[in-house]
Amino acid sequence: MGGAMFDFLPTNPSDKAATYAELAEAVSAITTGESDRIANMANCAALIDAFVGDLNWSGFYRVVDGELVLGPFVGRPACIRIPFGKGVCGTSVSEKRTMLVDDVHAFPGHIACDSASRSELVVPIMKDGEVVAIIDLDSPSPARFDAEDQAGIEAVAAILAERF
Ligand code: SME
């Protein structure tokens, strides 16, 4: 299959602001008119992997029957179910906020799915005031994520929230 339709890559990966703007455009474009959540999360996991450097895991957990259940991702196989309030992901849900963790080894209750992970960014996708899923980015580098990464992934979460 050919076609440039899905050739989404950052123009200049060293320009972080521009790259996150392009990521948001790509997420919006690829999910427009598509209501299937799994398809949209799968494409977004691949887009995040392509646009955000120095990651060892990028993907989703969905809120299903009162717990987090693994969704589409790029990376090594991961824990399937995470209770609310547990680990970085479960804490993001119970506190309904973004978690930016510079050193996961110092985070109480961190769930080590991939031993390579050193820092983590978790952003909730909110619908009608409730968390419906979370976006989880793991990096092998300590303190990989800053406020610009947080804003960039929160923009992705806002776009996806409209599709849920
Ligand atoms: N480290 C996460 C678990 C998910 S994996 O990193 C993909 C946590 O503590 O919630």
Short mmCIF file of C-alpha atoms and ligand atoms in Angstrom, two decimals:
data_model
loop_
_atom_site.label_atom_id
_atom_site.label_comp_id
_atom_site.label_asym_id
_atom_site.label_seq_id
_atom_site.Cartn_x
_atom_site.Cartn_y
_atom_site.Cartn_z
CA MET A 1 0.00 0.00 0.00
CA GLY A 2 1.42 3.38 -0.93
CA GLY A 3 0.32 6.92 -0.26
CA ALA A 4 1.66 9.74 1.81
CA MET A 5 -1.48 9.90 3.92
CA PHE A 6 0.13 8.25 6.92
CA ASP A 7 3.65 9.58 6.49
CA PHE A 8 3.55 11.51 9.74
CA LEU A 9 7.05 12.42 10.91
CA PRO A 10 8.44 15.49 12.68
CA THR A 11 9.91 18.10 10.31
CA ASN A 12 12.59 19.16 12.79
CA PRO A 13 12.77 16.91 15.87
CA SER A 14 15.11 19.32 17.68
CA ASP A 15 12.38 21.99 17.68
CA LYS A 16 10.24 20.68 20.51
CA ALA A 17 7.42 23.25 20.30
CA ALA A 18 7.04 22.76 16.55
CA THR A 19 7.19 18.98 16.94
CA TYR A 20 4.38 18.94 19.52
CA ALA A 21 2.31 21.23 17.28
CA GLU A 22 2.83 18.76 14.42
CA LEU A 23 1.97 15.84 16.70
CA ALA A 24 -1.32 17.52 17.65
CA GLU A 25 -2.09 18.14 13.97
CA ALA A 26 -1.34 14.52 13.12
CA VAL A 27 -3.47 13.19 15.99
CA SER A 28 -6.33 15.42 14.95
CA ALA A 29 -6.03 14.47 11.28
CA ILE A 30 -5.77 10.72 11.81
CA THR A 31 -8.69 10.55 14.28
CA THR A 32 -11.08 12.94 12.54
CA GLY A 33 -14.27 11.17 11.57
CA GLU A 34 -13.25 7.95 13.32
CA SER A 35 -15.10 6.98 16.49
CA ASP A 36 -13.42 3.62 17.22
CA ARG A 37 -11.42 4.19 20.37
CA ILE A 38 -9.03 1.28 19.91
CA ALA A 39 -8.15 2.37 16.37
CA ASN A 40 -7.60 5.95 17.50
CA MET A 41 -5.49 4.96 20.52
CA ALA A 42 -3.42 2.57 18.37
CA ASN A 43 -2.63 5.28 15.82
CA CYS A 44 -1.88 7.79 18.57
CA ALA A 45 0.51 5.41 20.34
CA ALA A 46 2.39 5.05 17.05
CA LEU A 47 2.36 8.82 16.46
CA ILE A 48 3.70 9.57 19.95
CA ASP A 49 6.46 7.01 19.38
CA ALA A 50 7.34 8.72 16.09
CA PHE A 51 7.27 12.31 17.40
CA VAL A 52 8.59 12.04 20.97
CA GLY A 53 12.19 10.89 21.28
CA ASP A 54 13.96 8.86 23.95
CA LEU A 55 10.98 6.67 24.93
CA ASN A 56 10.91 2.97 25.77
CA TRP A 57 7.11 2.77 26.09
CA SER A 58 4.20 4.88 24.87
CA GLY A 59 0.58 3.91 25.07
CA PHE A 60 -2.75 3.77 26.80
CA TYR A 61 -4.60 2.30 29.73
CA ARG A 62 -8.41 2.43 29.65
CA VAL A 63 -10.79 2.74 32.58
CA VAL A 64 -12.82 -0.49 32.49
CA ASP A 65 -15.14 -1.55 35.34
CA GLY A 66 -13.30 0.44 38.00
CA GLU A 67 -9.70 -0.37 37.10
CA LEU A 68 -7.12 0.45 34.44
CA VAL A 69 -6.77 -2.11 31.65
CA LEU A 70 -3.94 -2.07 29.11
CA GLY A 71 -4.72 -0.47 25.76
CA PRO A 72 -2.77 0.00 22.52
CA PHE A 73 0.92 0.79 22.96
CA VAL A 74 4.40 0.76 21.44
CA GLY A 75 6.96 -1.02 23.58
CA ARG A 76 7.48 -4.18 25.54
CA PRO A 77 4.52 -6.17 26.88
CA ALA A 78 3.17 -4.43 29.99
CA CYS A 79 1.10 -5.09 33.11
CA ILE A 80 -2.49 -5.65 32.05
CA ARG A 81 -4.51 -4.36 35.01
CA ILE A 82 -3.68 -1.52 37.42
CA PRO A 83 -5.97 -0.63 40.36
CA PHE A 84 -6.92 3.05 40.84
CA GLY A 85 -4.47 4.70 43.21
CA LYS A 86 -1.62 2.27 42.43
CA GLY A 87 1.58 3.25 40.66
CA VAL A 88 2.00 6.38 38.59
CA CYS A 89 -0.89 5.47 36.27
CA GLY A 90 -3.37 4.60 39.02
CA THR A 91 -2.45 7.76 40.93
CA SER A 92 -3.13 9.87 37.84
CA VAL A 93 -6.66 8.42 37.76
CA SER A 94 -7.43 8.77 41.47
CA GLU A 95 -6.10 12.33 41.56
CA LYS A 96 -7.45 13.24 38.07
CA ARG A 97 -4.23 14.97 37.12
CA THR A 98 -1.06 14.67 35.08
CA MET A 99 1.85 12.89 36.77
CA LEU A 100 5.38 13.94 35.81
CA VAL A 101 7.88 11.69 37.58
CA ASP A 102 11.59 12.46 37.17
CA ASP A 103 12.74 9.27 38.90
CA VAL A 104 10.32 6.37 38.96
CA HIS A 105 12.52 4.50 41.44
CA ALA A 106 11.75 7.22 43.98
CA PHE A 107 7.97 7.08 43.37
CA PRO A 108 6.19 5.09 46.10
CA GLY A 109 4.35 2.17 44.56
CA HIS A 110 5.76 2.59 41.07
CA ILE A 111 4.88 -0.44 38.95
CA ALA A 112 7.92 -1.52 36.96
CA CYS A 113 6.63 -2.98 33.69
CA ASP A 114 9.86 -2.38 31.82
CA SER A 115 13.00 -2.22 33.97
CA ALA A 116 14.48 0.25 31.48
CA SER A 117 12.00 2.96 32.57
CA ARG A 118 13.55 5.78 34.60
CA SER A 119 11.11 8.68 34.16
CA GLU A 120 7.43 8.78 33.32
CA LEU A 121 4.67 11.13 32.13
CA VAL A 122 1.03 10.13 32.61
CA VAL A 123 -1.83 12.30 31.31
CA PRO A 124 -5.50 11.54 31.95
CA ILE A 125 -8.08 11.74 29.18
CA MET A 126 -11.13 13.33 30.80
CA LYS A 127 -14.74 13.06 29.63
CA ASP A 128 -17.54 14.79 31.55
CA GLY A 129 -15.29 15.21 34.57
CA GLU A 130 -14.23 11.54 34.72
CA VAL A 131 -11.03 9.83 33.58
CA VAL A 132 -11.80 7.50 30.65
CA ALA A 133 -8.20 6.53 29.81
CA ILE A 134 -4.64 7.62 30.44
CA ILE A 135 -1.69 8.23 28.12
CA ASP A 136 1.55 6.82 29.56
CA LEU A 137 5.04 7.72 28.31
CA ASP A 138 8.12 6.00 29.75
CA SER A 139 11.72 7.02 29.13
CA PRO A 140 14.99 5.24 29.90
CA SER A 141 16.47 8.68 30.79
CA PRO A 142 15.96 10.25 34.23
CA ALA A 143 14.00 13.53 34.20
CA ARG A 144 13.27 13.12 30.47
CA PHE A 145 9.97 15.08 30.62
CA ASP A 146 9.38 18.79 31.30
CA ALA A 147 6.46 21.22 31.24
CA GLU A 148 6.62 21.44 27.44
CA ASP A 149 6.24 17.66 27.12
CA GLN A 150 3.39 17.77 29.61
CA ALA A 151 1.58 20.51 27.64
CA GLY A 152 2.18 18.63 24.38
CA ILE A 153 0.72 15.36 25.62
CA GLU A 154 -2.14 17.15 27.39
CA ALA A 155 -3.02 18.66 24.00
CA VAL A 156 -3.15 15.13 22.55
CA ALA A 157 -5.39 14.03 25.44
CA ALA A 158 -7.75 16.96 24.80
CA ILE A 159 -8.11 15.99 21.12
CA LEU A 160 -8.75 12.34 21.99
CA ALA A 161 -11.29 13.31 24.67
CA GLU A 162 -13.45 14.74 21.89
CA ARG A 163 -13.41 11.35 20.14
CA PHE A 164 -14.40 9.33 23.20
N1 SME B 1 4.96 2.34 35.45
C1 SME B 1 3.52 2.44 35.43
C2 SME B 1 2.90 1.16 34.95
C3 SME B 1 2.67 1.12 33.50
S1 SME B 1 4.04 0.71 32.61
O1 SME B 1 5.10 1.71 32.85
C4 SME B 1 3.69 0.67 31.00
C5 SME B 1 2.97 2.81 36.79
O2 SME B 1 3.68 2.84 37.77
O3 SME B 1 1.78 3.10 36.85
#
